[in-house]
């Protein structure tokens, strides 16, 4: 049996102190929050985004593959926490009004499968919100270099790569370029 080192279990206790504050205002604007129905954050880790969303949104679920990250989330949040893989979401079809992936997609094993699963659990006319570092800007390049140095399995994707995966599955895909990152808003 081969040991697999999980970077996120290791950094979970200090994650909220070393990772910058989430751009919650942008998420609220692009996601048209609050919304009726359930919201899923895939790769939600310690719940730093959901912690701020809790003030305006109910029925939030956080899924993460790191038990360490979910333990930190459990210590500070009263939301539905689920241990699982982004490529195999343990939810029925059309279960959520919104699905959120903030700094998550470049960490998954299979981005195409993850996006397919996110759209599977998203209701018709629901929104998939993706925020990722932009490899074409220096901030994205820095993140890529740091994560390679830390031997993480990260693979930063361009907006074109993600758009090509989403377009056959979605009714609308919109890209917003930001400072060192981009947002992709996908309507099912």
XYZ file of C-alpha atoms in Angstrom:
188
model
C 0.000 0.000 0.000
C 1.351 3.383 -1.018
C 1.133 6.371 1.350
C -0.459 9.467 -0.172
C 0.462 12.742 1.487
C -2.518 15.106 1.716
C -1.320 18.712 1.749
C -4.720 19.955 2.828
C -4.910 17.728 5.908
C -1.491 19.051 6.860
C -2.269 22.771 6.424
C -5.896 22.624 7.673
C -5.145 24.052 11.164
C -3.482 27.173 9.707
C -5.283 27.449 6.350
C -7.575 30.341 7.313
C -4.595 32.375 8.525
C -2.400 31.896 5.435
C -4.975 32.108 2.618
C -6.307 35.579 1.748
C -9.911 36.526 2.470
C -12.397 35.296 -0.096
C -13.913 37.720 -2.609
C -17.377 37.191 -1.199
C -18.826 40.364 -2.748
C -17.955 39.146 -6.249
C -19.421 35.711 -5.504
C -22.653 37.285 -4.246
C -22.900 39.495 -7.326
C -22.168 36.812 -9.939
C -24.170 34.144 -8.105
C -27.196 36.372 -7.568
C -27.297 35.499 -3.868
C -29.331 34.965 -1.819
C -31.213 32.321 -3.758
C -34.010 29.910 -2.998
C -32.964 26.294 -2.707
C -29.771 24.536 -1.742
C -26.185 25.641 -2.413
C -23.169 23.327 -2.712
C -19.567 24.414 -2.352
C -17.280 21.767 -3.837
C -13.798 21.843 -2.315
C -15.061 24.104 0.451
C -12.263 23.147 2.829
C -12.438 24.981 6.141
C -15.617 26.774 5.132
C -14.091 30.244 4.923
C -16.420 31.214 2.060
C -19.511 29.585 3.528
C -18.823 31.270 6.860
C -19.442 34.622 5.197
C -22.280 33.306 2.998
C -24.167 32.040 6.078
C -25.266 35.601 6.797
C -27.385 35.757 3.628
C -27.906 32.162 2.452
C -29.493 29.110 4.061
C -29.239 25.426 3.108
C -25.509 25.362 2.342
C -23.534 22.147 1.857
C -19.723 21.935 1.874
C -18.019 18.974 0.213
C -14.279 18.358 0.544
C -11.933 15.392 0.203
C -9.823 16.465 3.199
C -11.036 15.265 6.581
C -8.662 17.733 8.244
C -10.226 20.681 6.441
C -13.761 19.517 7.266
C -12.840 19.136 10.943
C -11.810 22.799 11.018
C -15.071 23.739 9.257
C -17.068 21.689 11.777
C -15.480 23.575 14.671
C -16.813 26.914 13.425
C -19.856 26.248 11.205
C -23.305 24.785 11.507
C -23.739 23.664 7.887
C -23.962 20.318 6.122
C -20.412 18.961 5.758
C -19.735 16.068 3.385
C -16.511 14.104 2.934
C -16.213 13.161 -0.728
C -14.546 13.567 -4.083
C -15.473 16.282 -6.576
C -15.428 13.704 -9.379
C -18.147 11.606 -7.691
C -20.625 13.892 -5.924
C -22.874 11.925 -3.527
C -26.030 13.858 -4.430
C -29.033 13.230 -6.661
C -29.426 14.925 -10.018
C -30.669 18.516 -9.919
C -30.247 18.869 -6.132
C -28.813 22.413 -6.009
C -29.648 25.936 -7.207
C -25.994 26.968 -7.091
C -22.719 25.028 -7.158
C -19.541 26.884 -6.193
C -15.911 25.993 -6.995
C -13.537 28.597 -5.528
C -9.828 27.781 -6.096
C -10.828 24.140 -6.414
C -10.755 23.010 -10.024
C -6.953 23.067 -10.341
C -6.691 20.646 -7.383
C -9.024 17.903 -8.620
C -7.797 14.740 -10.307
C -10.168 15.013 -13.279
C -11.472 18.498 -14.137
C -13.806 17.296 -16.897
C -15.449 14.709 -14.614
C -15.734 17.286 -11.827
C -17.487 19.788 -14.081
C -19.808 17.075 -15.404
C -20.717 16.104 -11.841
C -21.292 19.728 -10.827
C -23.690 20.202 -13.726
C -25.390 16.879 -12.982
C -26.342 18.000 -9.462
C -27.277 21.521 -10.613
C -30.944 22.281 -11.305
C -32.114 23.543 -14.688
C -31.319 27.274 -14.924
C -29.042 26.946 -11.872
C -25.604 28.561 -11.781
C -22.173 26.958 -11.541
C -19.683 29.541 -10.235
C -15.974 28.897 -10.777
C -13.109 31.099 -9.597
C -9.548 30.066 -10.496
C -6.071 31.622 -10.658
C -5.328 32.973 -14.130
C -2.208 31.269 -15.510
C -1.839 34.140 -17.993
C -1.304 36.690 -15.211
C 1.689 36.873 -12.877
C -0.392 36.027 -9.772
C -1.604 32.812 -11.379
C 1.924 31.936 -12.488
C 3.146 32.500 -8.917
C 0.472 30.195 -7.486
C 1.378 27.559 -10.071
C 5.071 27.761 -9.158
C 4.421 27.643 -5.396
C 2.115 24.648 -5.650
C 4.632 22.776 -7.803
C 7.305 23.567 -5.202
C 5.038 22.069 -2.543
C 4.617 18.961 -4.743
C 0.881 19.505 -5.070
C -0.922 17.871 -7.984
C -2.289 21.228 -9.148
C -3.012 21.846 -12.810
C -4.108 25.374 -13.649
C -6.507 25.527 -16.573
C -7.094 28.389 -18.968
C -10.535 29.897 -19.454
C -10.588 28.378 -22.962
C -9.940 24.872 -21.579
C -12.758 25.164 -19.048
C -15.094 26.766 -21.569
C -14.524 23.872 -23.988
C -15.485 21.389 -21.238
C -18.595 23.336 -20.190
C -20.020 24.515 -23.520
C -21.435 21.152 -24.656
C -23.141 20.708 -21.266
C -24.428 24.202 -20.492
C -26.898 26.694 -21.918
C -24.640 29.704 -21.227
C -21.008 30.263 -20.174
C -19.658 33.713 -19.242
C -16.033 34.541 -18.392
C -14.937 37.497 -16.254
C -11.240 38.321 -16.007
C -10.085 39.703 -12.685
C -6.837 40.619 -11.053
C -4.740 37.402 -11.022
C -7.847 35.214 -11.331
C -10.914 34.675 -13.456
C -14.533 33.800 -12.865
C -16.616 31.516 -15.048
C -20.366 31.620 -14.577
C -22.200 28.742 -16.188
C -25.972 28.432 -16.489
C -27.315 24.908 -16.934
